[in-house]
Amino acid sequence: MTTATKKKATSAGATNNPLLAPWRGPFKAPPFASIKPAHFGPAFTQALKAHKREIADIATREAKPSFANTIVALEKSGTLLTKVADVFFNLSSADSNDALQAIERDIAPKLAQHQSAVLLNRRLFQRIADLYERRDALGLDSEALRLLERTYKSFVRAGAALDSKSRKRIAEINTELATLGTAFTQNVLADEQAWHMMLDGDRDLDGLPPSVRDAAAQAAVQLGKPGSHAITLGRSSVEPFLQYSARRDLREEAWKAWIKRGENGGKTDNRKIVVRMMALRSEVARLIGYDTYAAYVLDDTMAKTPAEVRKLLDKVWPAALRSARSERDALEKRARAEGENFKIAAWDWRYYAEKERKARYALDEAEVRSYLTLDNVLDAAFDTAGRLFGLVFEARPDVPVYHPDVRAWEVRTKAGEHVGLFYGDYYGRPSKRSGAWMSSYRGQHKLAGSVRPIVVNVMSVAQGAPGTPTLLSFDDARTLFHELGHGLHGLLSDVTYPSLAMTNVMHDFVELPSQLYEHWLSRPEVLKKFALHEKTGKPMPERILKQLEAARTFNQGFQTVEYTASTLLDLELHSLEDTSGLDVDAFESEVLARIGMPAEITPRHRIPHFQHIIGGYAAGYYSYLWSEVMDADAFAAFEETGNIFDRKTANKLKTFIYAAGNRQDALDAYVAFRGRPPEIEGLLRKRGLT
Ligand SMILES: [Zn+2]
């Protein structure tokens, strides 16, 4: 369950399984070259056995429970399991193959079963509960007290305090949910891999700028069809196509395939899986004492209740709808001006929005891209970390990586102190699941000396043709900053206990460090210095900077509607008190009709491929918006000083947010940084919804 320590969990010396041997290379990073899929099975078996033994040992101790012999011992347990699982799940997300997928189907339910056995262990819970009752008399410092409270709460929330029959049922459900969740994710990947569209000749490429053509050529190479062009269902392939392709018929075809992921009938259809998962989740919630799964999840967040989330959404939704409607009218006018007489359809929106943007702000996305090479944007993101937090990123080609596309950097303080290791894995490929994320190969803690983290950022940017730089859209560049924001939340972590470290915070707080970091990208101070033209090396001209600033809230109605619609689907789905008779299609249509969803916009994620809510964001997709209230308000703290790199503000940000993990309550942490709770006005202004 957590990372840690010096306890010898195994006697791995005799084995030639690299997952079980000590890692001796630079920074003790995983020796990827020697790790083969076949190593995972035996490594998991041994690691599970070791952790079981450790847990039994803690639970059955004769000695009276103490913080050290119970809570710290628990933190130190499972070292090997964490080490193996970190490597496995990172690889199965970023560079999967049939062998890893088969292992995942096998191991996911076993891990769930194991985790249930730990969290529902009665004797272990009794020791934790005993300590919790006496917590004020134990003489703990504030971080230790926080850990005890969080540990107690996580056991209670897992069902540890229930009778044995309920505990047994919860364990069964968790195991089944793990199997279903794995199937769901693999089905989406299978649907994405199963579809591509070949573009034959100039007629099919009509409207596509050189960068999108190059990316399509690269995608064709990856599909084994060099010399042609292909569009795939990766966001970085299909979105630019929808934005630029003048071929309305092809746009419709691509769009329909995109929104049907997980809903194509047959073996990869996710609708039945969703129905079963919702029934199981709602059963768990009731067993633990909540009316709905949403109420259960939200009880352990900043928002606390579904009603609080709705309050925020109610402020945003009508304003977003109003903006989206007037955006649609403008797009329809634009289409008519071009001699078209159809109503804008969902597959037209991005295309005409691009034209509208060009006409209204003279802003040309393709021109913007030519200033945003991947390397320039990385330099900008690293430099920002230097100016805010005094960090230096040094490329380390000697560090082993898991795929030739991956690059490694050592992160140090300006004084030369080691902070952590950072992997960047930016190019899309069929073996990678879609989306962008941050994860880690090693957590930070201080239970065995100072253990520093290994953090990874993964994106799916379309790689430039050989010999040409990879160009990012402004959105891609923003995503890169976003993920590095999460990365810094991991790298700067400075806490004692692994369970409180890095991004182990409440899920409606975790997007604050990432979304806040995006703000620096859009600032002229940063763009002028780093957005250099791919060919001439000239800085982005004042004209484009002004255009970008003017167009900042362009299409925000659309973006807010597509995001918030998914948020509402998530919240409504997990607020069902009775899930019997759930029909995913009917449910989705009914919710969208009720909220007045414009026909021209589709939710950013439809339920059959909504991976966030199958993974860790169930009843939690609102978190981005909740965190955005804070990020808009937090960036204003810098603006108010007149210096977006203000030293004093940056130091507070580091101490109370980026380095602090879950050391204190999220709202308290925010107030410690800002001096007051967050205010929503910044968010509405940022999105142009006031
Ligand atoms: Zn994020």
XYZ file of C-alpha atoms and ligand atoms in Angstrom:
691
model
C 0.000 0.000 0.000
C 2.833 2.438 0.499
C 6.416 2.831 -0.435
C 9.338 2.355 1.916
C 12.419 1.119 3.276
C 15.283 -0.749 4.630
C 13.377 -3.778 5.873
C 14.566 -6.732 3.822
C 11.315 -7.917 2.350
C 12.884 -10.698 0.354
C 16.092 -12.566 0.083
C 16.403 -11.725 -3.547
C 20.123 -12.285 -3.797
C 19.888 -15.666 -5.440
C 17.472 -14.738 -8.164
C 18.192 -13.397 -11.612
C 14.881 -11.552 -11.721
C 15.870 -7.858 -12.005
C 12.657 -6.809 -10.246
C 13.764 -8.703 -7.155
C 17.409 -7.677 -7.196
C 18.726 -4.372 -5.863
C 19.015 -1.695 -8.556
C 22.568 -0.432 -8.714
C 22.560 1.865 -11.764
C 22.476 5.668 -11.706
C 19.993 6.950 -9.081
C 18.996 3.317 -8.498
C 16.566 3.740 -11.368
C 14.790 0.670 -12.757
C 17.099 -1.322 -15.105
C 14.539 -1.300 -17.901
C 16.658 -3.096 -20.487
C 16.771 -6.264 -18.412
C 13.135 -6.194 -17.230
C 10.985 -8.559 -19.330
C 7.229 -9.190 -19.041
C 7.932 -12.700 -17.757
C 9.616 -11.237 -14.661
C 6.448 -9.612 -13.348
C 4.478 -12.737 -12.436
C 7.113 -14.220 -10.101
C 7.994 -10.772 -8.731
C 4.371 -10.017 -7.856
C 3.990 -13.423 -6.217
C 7.038 -12.917 -4.042
C 6.167 -9.292 -3.234
C 2.606 -10.158 -2.234
C 3.873 -12.933 0.002
C 6.363 -10.616 1.665
C 3.773 -7.931 2.283
C 1.276 -10.429 3.690
C 3.901 -11.599 6.139
C 4.699 -8.038 7.193
C 1.021 -7.213 7.729
C 0.401 -10.384 9.756
C 3.436 -9.493 11.810
C 2.124 -6.018 12.641
C -1.444 -7.206 13.298
C -0.511 -10.024 15.661
C 2.169 -8.260 17.667
C 2.003 -8.934 21.409
C 3.227 -5.478 22.344
C 0.668 -2.774 23.039
C 0.024 -0.697 19.901
C 2.381 2.226 19.517
C 2.759 4.715 16.686
C 6.104 3.099 15.800
C 5.099 -0.567 15.971
C 1.846 -0.057 14.073
C 1.570 3.089 11.959
C 5.227 3.508 11.031
C 5.564 -0.257 10.576
C 2.644 -0.119 8.174
C 4.254 2.743 6.264
C 7.421 0.695 5.980
C 5.663 -2.435 4.773
C 5.130 -3.440 1.167
C 8.357 -1.946 -0.164
C 8.872 -4.656 -2.709
C 5.254 -4.710 -3.809
C 5.283 -0.956 -4.395
C 8.535 -1.206 -6.325
C 7.220 -3.942 -8.635
C 3.754 -2.400 -9.044
C 5.180 1.050 -9.846
C 7.214 -0.334 -12.724
C 4.418 -2.570 -13.939
C 1.581 -0.063 -14.025
C 3.726 2.653 -15.529
C 4.705 0.325 -18.358
C 1.208 -1.060 -18.865
C -0.059 2.520 -19.358
C 2.770 3.998 -21.393
C 4.176 1.086 -23.375
C 1.846 -1.864 -23.230
C 1.784 -5.075 -25.226
C -0.224 -8.305 -25.239
C 1.978 -9.925 -22.613
C 1.654 -6.989 -20.176
C -2.095 -6.782 -20.797
C -2.505 -10.454 -19.971
C -0.516 -9.994 -16.753
C -2.640 -6.991 -15.850
C -5.861 -8.948 -16.259
C -4.420 -11.566 -13.955
C -2.813 -9.329 -11.347
C -5.397 -6.524 -10.991
C -7.955 -8.676 -9.108
C -5.192 -10.272 -7.023
C -3.892 -6.876 -5.969
C -7.412 -5.720 -5.137
C -7.927 -8.836 -3.070
C -4.660 -8.239 -1.275
C -5.454 -4.601 -0.591
C -8.862 -5.565 0.783
C -7.214 -8.149 3.023
C -4.979 -5.426 4.465
C -7.620 -2.713 4.832
C -10.240 -5.123 6.195
C -7.894 -6.894 8.614
C -9.743 -6.738 11.923
C -6.794 -7.099 14.264
C -4.788 -4.532 12.382
C -7.696 -2.106 12.466
C -8.153 -2.628 16.207
C -4.567 -1.516 16.782
C -5.064 1.548 14.589
C -8.385 2.385 16.269
C -6.799 2.018 19.695
C -4.091 4.514 18.735
C -6.634 6.827 17.152
C -8.666 6.944 20.384
C -5.530 7.914 22.301
C -4.122 10.183 19.597
C -3.901 13.337 21.687
C -1.972 11.588 24.432
C 0.679 10.055 22.165
C 2.904 13.128 21.966
C 2.940 13.060 18.144
C 4.134 15.934 15.995
C 1.632 17.393 13.563
C 2.688 15.278 10.564
C 2.578 12.049 12.578
C -0.821 12.978 13.974
C -2.062 13.712 10.464
C -0.789 10.309 9.319
C -2.577 8.532 12.162
C -5.828 10.336 11.374
C -5.552 9.640 7.638
C -4.696 5.977 8.219
C -7.630 5.521 10.581
C -9.963 7.235 8.151
C -8.812 5.193 5.164
C -9.440 1.959 7.065
C -12.895 3.105 8.175
C -13.707 4.239 4.645
C -12.609 0.866 3.326
C -15.096 -0.840 5.660
C -12.724 -2.064 8.390
C -15.195 -1.191 11.156
C -18.029 -3.291 9.681
C -19.117 -6.803 10.654
C -17.382 -9.752 9.076
C -20.138 -10.486 6.575
C -20.026 -6.946 5.160
C -16.244 -6.991 5.108
C -16.266 -10.198 3.139
C -18.745 -8.759 0.644
C -16.703 -5.580 0.196
C -13.592 -7.624 -0.513
C -15.467 -9.603 -3.176
C -16.751 -6.404 -4.756
C -13.310 -4.792 -4.817
C -11.881 -7.790 -6.622
C -14.634 -7.772 -9.217
C -14.306 -4.001 -9.681
C -10.594 -4.382 -10.379
C -11.266 -6.950 -13.090
C -13.962 -4.774 -14.639
C -11.801 -1.648 -14.510
C -8.943 -3.400 -16.299
C -11.317 -4.672 -18.986
C -12.792 -1.193 -19.453
C -9.398 0.426 -20.036
C -8.166 -2.336 -22.313
C -11.370 -2.092 -24.363
C -10.880 1.621 -24.957
C -7.297 1.001 -26.054
C -8.471 -1.821 -28.331
C -11.084 0.417 -29.963
C -8.478 3.138 -30.457
C -6.048 0.694 -32.021
C -8.722 -0.874 -34.215
C -9.543 2.290 -36.114
C -7.579 4.548 -38.397
C -8.384 6.458 -41.525
C -5.968 6.476 -44.443
C -5.879 9.741 -46.364
C -5.188 9.144 -50.013
C -3.882 12.024 -52.018
C -4.421 15.774 -51.967
C -8.180 15.587 -51.993
C -8.203 13.805 -48.623
C -5.577 16.166 -47.199
C -7.523 19.273 -48.157
C -7.153 21.994 -45.529
C -4.483 20.285 -43.430
C -1.465 22.508 -42.669
C 2.045 21.033 -43.075
C 2.422 20.154 -39.383
C -0.778 18.095 -39.378
C 0.205 16.433 -42.680
C 3.634 15.568 -41.253
C 2.069 14.061 -38.151
C -0.342 12.057 -40.322
C 2.615 10.825 -42.392
C 4.371 9.719 -39.185
C 1.231 7.935 -38.020
C 1.142 6.075 -41.349
C 4.753 4.987 -40.842
C 3.845 3.627 -37.399
C 0.986 1.707 -38.986
C 3.401 0.143 -41.442
C 2.138 2.199 -44.381
C 4.975 4.625 -45.136
C 4.423 7.134 -47.899
C 0.774 7.598 -46.976
C -1.114 9.613 -44.331
C -3.229 8.322 -41.456
C -5.497 9.739 -38.786
C -5.853 7.791 -35.544
C -8.129 8.166 -32.537
C -5.405 9.628 -30.341
C -6.511 13.120 -29.309
C -3.412 14.703 -30.824
C -4.229 13.116 -34.185
C -7.994 13.390 -34.448
C -8.449 16.841 -32.891
C -6.217 18.753 -35.335
C -7.866 16.820 -38.154
C -11.320 17.986 -37.023
C -9.942 21.473 -36.707
C -8.459 21.759 -40.202
C -9.865 19.182 -42.588
C -11.961 20.839 -45.272
C -13.528 17.468 -46.020
C -16.798 17.508 -44.119
C -17.500 13.837 -44.924
C -14.152 12.716 -43.502
C -14.581 14.913 -40.444
C -17.908 13.245 -39.786
C -16.399 9.790 -40.199
C -13.488 10.503 -37.828
C -15.680 12.217 -35.285
C -18.165 9.344 -35.199
C -15.415 6.789 -34.644
C -13.915 8.969 -31.910
C -17.050 9.372 -29.836
C -17.992 5.696 -30.236
C -14.960 4.331 -28.405
C -16.165 1.717 -25.929
C -19.557 1.575 -27.594
C -19.017 -0.483 -30.714
C -20.812 -3.654 -29.711
C -18.966 -6.942 -29.475
C -16.155 -7.815 -27.104
C -14.865 -4.302 -26.473
C -18.218 -2.703 -25.638
C -18.037 -1.061 -22.216
C -21.706 -0.390 -21.529
C -22.403 -3.617 -19.672
C -19.218 -3.129 -17.654
C -20.409 0.321 -16.580
C -23.792 -1.029 -15.495
C -22.162 -3.712 -13.361
C -19.614 -1.312 -11.881
C -22.289 1.179 -10.876
C -24.289 -1.551 -9.143
C -21.198 -2.686 -7.228
C -20.108 0.821 -6.326
C -23.514 1.711 -5.021
C -23.565 -1.487 -2.950
C -20.198 -0.579 -1.397
C -21.423 2.912 -0.580
C -24.514 1.549 1.163
C -22.512 -1.007 3.139
C -20.225 1.738 4.404
C -23.170 3.951 5.309
C -23.834 6.338 2.439
C -26.881 6.725 0.186
C -24.850 6.995 -2.985
C -21.328 6.406 -4.238
C -20.948 10.145 -4.882
C -21.792 10.930 -1.250
C -19.270 8.308 -0.156
C -16.449 9.594 -2.365
C -17.050 13.273 -1.699
C -17.084 12.857 2.061
C -13.284 12.680 1.885
C -12.661 15.730 -0.318
C -12.504 19.489 0.035
C -16.012 19.728 -1.429
C -17.394 17.289 1.197
C -20.829 16.758 -0.417
C -22.439 16.428 -3.869
C -24.480 19.524 -3.003
C -21.296 21.614 -2.685
C -20.101 20.406 -6.085
C -23.486 21.205 -7.631
C -23.286 24.690 -6.155
C -20.090 25.324 -8.089
C -21.413 23.730 -11.276
C -24.626 25.759 -11.018
C -22.566 28.941 -11.070
C -20.593 27.866 -14.105
C -23.058 25.924 -16.289
C -25.602 28.625 -17.261
C -22.832 31.094 -18.066
C -21.033 28.464 -20.141
C -24.228 27.607 -22.044
C -24.833 31.276 -22.813
C -21.305 31.676 -24.168
C -21.507 28.461 -26.179
C -24.779 29.526 -27.811
C -23.377 32.805 -28.946
C -20.228 31.043 -30.155
C -22.410 28.676 -32.177
C -24.300 31.565 -33.766
C -21.017 33.126 -34.823
C -19.815 29.839 -36.325
C -23.040 29.407 -38.242
C -22.682 32.893 -39.615
C -19.156 32.086 -40.700
C -20.305 28.889 -42.452
C -23.058 30.795 -44.261
C -20.600 33.462 -45.329
C -18.663 30.657 -46.994
C -21.755 29.629 -48.905
C -22.709 26.669 -46.710
C -26.295 26.307 -45.639
C -26.150 23.522 -43.069
C -26.520 23.790 -39.328
C -23.211 23.380 -37.507
C -22.819 19.739 -36.456
C -20.524 18.392 -33.765
C -17.906 17.485 -36.400
C -17.998 21.055 -37.756
C -17.442 22.966 -34.548
C -13.654 22.753 -34.340
C -13.312 23.462 -38.070
C -15.355 26.639 -38.072
C -14.004 27.700 -34.692
C -10.543 27.624 -36.245
C -11.753 29.786 -39.137
C -13.500 32.148 -36.759
C -10.392 32.449 -34.625
C -8.303 33.237 -37.670
C -10.781 35.824 -38.894
C -11.419 37.467 -35.565
C -7.919 37.549 -34.123
C -5.860 36.877 -37.252
C -4.517 34.044 -35.121
C -3.185 31.142 -37.118
C -2.730 27.973 -35.053
C -0.236 26.593 -37.540
C 1.841 29.764 -37.245
C 1.719 29.548 -33.451
C 2.923 25.930 -33.674
C 5.988 26.943 -35.630
C 7.199 28.785 -32.515
C 6.399 25.977 -30.108
C 8.891 23.195 -30.666
C 8.810 20.497 -28.015
C 12.347 21.375 -26.912
C 11.588 25.102 -26.625
C 8.520 24.444 -24.522
C 10.454 22.020 -22.305
C 13.134 24.681 -21.821
C 10.429 27.163 -20.869
C 8.839 24.754 -18.399
C 12.206 23.904 -16.806
C 13.260 27.550 -16.686
C 10.021 28.446 -14.907
C 10.808 25.764 -12.305
C 14.221 27.378 -11.944
C 12.863 30.864 -11.402
C 10.104 29.813 -9.020
C 11.730 27.006 -7.073
C 15.443 27.220 -7.834
C 15.556 23.930 -9.743
C 17.941 22.864 -12.502
C 17.184 20.077 -15.022
C 20.190 18.294 -16.484
C 19.745 15.779 -19.327
C 21.059 12.347 -18.343
C 21.314 10.138 -21.420
C 23.146 7.557 -19.278
C 20.017 6.783 -17.233
C 18.120 3.730 -18.521
C 14.707 4.367 -20.089
C 11.860 2.036 -21.099
C 11.448 3.218 -24.678
C 13.798 5.062 -27.069
C 11.413 8.053 -27.097
C 11.857 8.623 -23.366
C 14.368 11.150 -22.033
C 15.735 11.409 -18.498
C 16.800 14.474 -16.522
C 18.328 14.809 -13.118
C 16.669 17.565 -11.121
C 18.873 19.460 -8.671
C 18.740 22.614 -6.635
C 20.896 25.499 -7.840
C 23.236 24.610 -4.965
C 23.696 21.174 -6.534
C 21.593 19.105 -4.166
C 19.858 16.115 -5.772
C 16.064 16.558 -5.911
C 14.904 13.663 -8.067
C 14.887 12.012 -11.437
C 12.471 13.081 -14.168
C 11.458 11.086 -17.262
C 9.695 12.805 -20.161
C 7.788 10.541 -22.568
C 6.081 12.886 -25.001
C 5.319 11.122 -28.293
C 2.120 9.229 -29.076
C 2.378 5.596 -30.092
C -0.110 2.736 -30.352
C 1.235 1.062 -27.196
C 0.349 4.082 -25.063
C -3.077 4.792 -23.670
C -4.518 8.131 -24.686
C -4.371 11.250 -22.581
C -1.549 12.797 -20.585
C -0.492 12.027 -17.069
C 2.153 12.185 -14.362
C 3.155 9.168 -12.369
C 6.140 7.934 -10.407
C 8.555 5.032 -10.339
C 9.631 5.842 -6.803
C 7.957 7.862 -4.100
C 9.539 10.404 -1.756
C 9.883 9.802 1.969
C 12.351 9.960 4.844
C 11.823 6.644 6.571
C 15.125 5.213 5.392
C 17.253 8.296 5.075
C 16.108 10.742 2.444
C 14.595 8.798 -0.471
C 14.136 11.026 -3.498
C 11.455 10.458 -6.144
C 11.525 9.268 -9.745
C 8.750 11.028 -11.624
C 7.440 10.578 -15.163
C 5.357 12.772 -17.478
C 3.555 11.082 -20.351
C 1.868 12.755 -23.316
C 0.808 11.693 -26.805
C 2.115 14.435 -29.036
C 2.393 13.673 -32.744
C 6.099 13.403 -33.499
C 7.568 15.556 -36.258
C 8.878 13.919 -39.412
C 12.477 12.640 -39.193
C 14.897 15.553 -39.155
C 12.225 18.099 -38.250
C 11.360 19.312 -34.773
C 8.135 18.224 -33.076
C 5.743 21.159 -33.018
C 3.167 21.655 -30.291
C -0.169 23.374 -30.440
C -0.701 25.931 -27.703
C -2.949 23.365 -25.985
C -0.209 20.719 -26.123
C 2.222 23.218 -24.642
C -0.253 23.970 -21.889
C -0.607 20.243 -21.201
C 3.178 19.926 -20.965
C 3.233 22.680 -18.331
C 0.274 21.039 -16.589
C 1.978 17.675 -16.277
C 5.245 19.238 -15.167
C 3.191 21.012 -12.497
C 2.139 17.583 -11.216
C 5.722 16.459 -11.692
C 6.997 19.275 -9.464
C 4.382 18.386 -6.862
C 6.119 14.998 -6.816
C 9.708 16.174 -7.158
C 9.568 18.911 -4.511
C 7.769 16.708 -2.000
C 9.432 16.983 1.392
C 7.551 14.920 3.957
C 8.439 12.034 6.239
C 5.754 9.447 5.502
C 5.099 7.928 2.076
C 1.310 7.936 2.495
C 1.361 11.715 2.871
C 3.936 12.392 0.159
C 3.787 13.905 -3.309
C 0.393 13.860 -4.995
C -1.324 11.784 -2.270
C -3.690 14.656 -1.570
C -7.424 15.047 -1.887
C -8.498 14.660 -5.463
C -10.106 18.081 -5.714
C -6.809 19.629 -4.563
C -4.442 17.627 -6.749
C -5.045 19.676 -9.903
C -4.012 22.903 -8.188
C -0.225 22.498 -8.641
C -0.694 21.393 -12.259
C -3.273 23.930 -13.414
C -1.519 26.749 -11.595
C 1.690 25.934 -13.451
C -0.080 26.415 -16.815
C -0.415 30.129 -16.091
C 3.278 30.811 -16.603
C 3.231 29.471 -20.163
C 0.796 32.108 -21.387
C 2.841 34.992 -20.033
C 4.760 37.192 -22.497
C 7.783 37.076 -20.138
C 8.039 33.349 -20.864
C 6.889 33.209 -24.484
C 9.182 36.007 -25.655
C 12.185 34.176 -24.318
C 11.374 30.596 -25.304
C 8.869 30.591 -28.171
C 11.496 30.738 -30.919
C 10.667 29.969 -34.529
C 11.558 26.407 -35.540
C 13.504 27.583 -38.623
C 14.651 31.165 -38.053
C 15.067 31.017 -34.253
C 13.351 34.417 -34.046
C 11.203 35.027 -30.967
C 7.434 34.977 -31.253
C 6.520 38.448 -32.537
C 4.566 40.953 -30.462
C 1.713 40.590 -32.946
C 1.151 36.906 -32.084
C 1.551 37.552 -28.357
C -1.204 40.160 -28.598
C -3.363 37.827 -30.673
C -2.931 35.019 -28.161
C -3.879 37.333 -25.322
C -6.919 38.655 -27.200
C -8.040 35.122 -28.098
C -7.521 33.794 -24.562
C -11.212 33.348 -23.810
C -12.149 32.413 -27.387
C -14.211 29.195 -27.572
C -14.290 28.961 -23.775
C -18.048 28.473 -23.872
C -17.523 25.307 -25.928
C -14.682 24.076 -23.743
C -16.505 24.733 -20.505
C -19.664 23.056 -21.805
C -17.884 19.927 -23.043
C -15.983 19.576 -19.765
C -18.866 20.420 -17.435
C -21.219 18.070 -19.284
C -18.842 15.192 -18.537
C -18.635 16.357 -14.927
C -22.414 16.301 -14.630
C -22.616 12.841 -16.234
C -20.082 11.578 -13.694
C -21.875 13.165 -10.766
C -25.361 12.010 -11.824
C -24.189 8.492 -12.591
C -22.631 8.143 -9.152
C -25.607 9.786 -7.462
C -28.009 7.034 -8.537
C -29.567 5.511 -5.447
C -30.923 2.644 -7.481
C -28.844 1.411 -10.373
C -31.120 -1.474 -11.365
C -32.330 -1.099 -14.926
C -29.533 1.349 -15.762
C -29.269 1.787 -19.523
C -26.109 3.764 -20.242
C -27.274 5.267 -23.542
C -30.687 6.277 -22.229
C -29.135 7.637 -19.044
C -26.605 9.729 -20.909
C -29.197 11.158 -23.313
C -31.587 11.907 -20.504
C -29.012 13.775 -18.396
C -27.814 15.756 -21.408
C -31.379 16.673 -22.373
C -32.162 17.748 -18.824
C -29.182 20.104 -18.616
C -29.918 21.587 -22.050
C -26.788 20.273 -23.778
C -26.414 21.944 -27.179
C -26.682 19.373 -29.985
C -23.487 20.695 -31.587
C -21.330 19.782 -28.577
C -20.515 16.339 -27.236
C -19.278 15.774 -23.699
C -15.476 15.729 -23.582
C -15.724 12.116 -22.430
C -18.802 10.011 -23.036
C -19.526 7.327 -20.444
C -18.364 4.247 -22.452
C -14.804 5.648 -22.693
C -14.712 7.881 -19.609
C -11.494 6.451 -18.170
C -11.214 9.066 -15.410
C -14.308 7.791 -13.641
C -13.323 4.160 -14.006
C -9.917 4.901 -12.527
C -9.313 7.230 -9.631
C -11.709 10.063 -10.516
C -15.089 8.421 -9.907
C -17.472 11.169 -8.794
C -14.372 13.323 -9.055
C -14.162 14.726 -12.566
C -15.353 18.038 -11.107
C -11.942 18.256 -9.437
C -10.396 20.150 -12.345
C -12.945 22.917 -11.973
C -12.722 22.889 -8.188
C -8.948 23.162 -8.426
C -9.331 25.866 -11.063
C -11.113 28.096 -8.581
C -7.919 27.841 -6.543
C -5.423 28.098 -9.417
C -6.980 31.260 -10.822
C -7.041 32.748 -7.336
C -3.495 31.541 -6.571
C -1.928 33.009 -9.708
C -3.509 36.332 -8.802
C -1.303 36.247 -5.694
C 1.712 36.586 -8.019
C 0.055 39.191 -10.228
C -0.787 41.293 -7.198
C 2.941 41.631 -6.429
C 3.607 42.870 -9.971
C 6.094 40.039 -10.520
C 4.983 36.589 -11.697
C 8.174 35.125 -10.237
C 7.932 36.981 -6.921
C 10.356 35.249 -4.565
C 8.328 35.532 -1.368
C 5.123 34.257 -2.974
C 7.003 31.427 -4.703
C 8.585 30.356 -1.414
C 5.197 30.175 0.259
C 3.827 28.254 -2.697
C 6.624 25.727 -2.387
C 6.368 25.335 1.372
C 2.605 25.017 1.699
C 1.598 23.464 -1.619
C 4.299 21.841 -3.789
C 6.478 20.418 -1.005
C 3.764 19.739 1.526
C 2.030 16.607 0.230
C -0.884 15.833 2.511
C 0.841 17.110 5.654
C -2.108 19.312 6.497
C -5.748 19.788 5.550
C -6.083 21.058 1.982
C -8.021 24.220 2.778
C -5.621 25.035 5.642
C -2.708 24.590 3.240
C -4.309 26.934 0.733
C -5.030 29.547 3.378
C -1.456 29.283 4.667
C -0.269 30.142 1.158
C -2.847 32.767 0.209
C -3.817 34.257 3.563
C -7.516 33.597 2.888
C -9.789 30.954 1.280
C -10.073 30.917 -2.546
C -12.597 33.153 -4.311
C -14.448 32.069 -7.454
C -14.294 35.372 -9.374
C -10.845 34.584 -10.765
C -12.153 31.422 -12.436
C -15.095 33.153 -14.113
C -12.812 35.935 -15.335
C -10.224 33.468 -16.604
C -12.837 31.677 -18.689
C -14.486 34.894 -19.830
C -17.782 33.816 -18.251
C -18.509 36.911 -16.189
Zn -3.853 16.948 -14.069
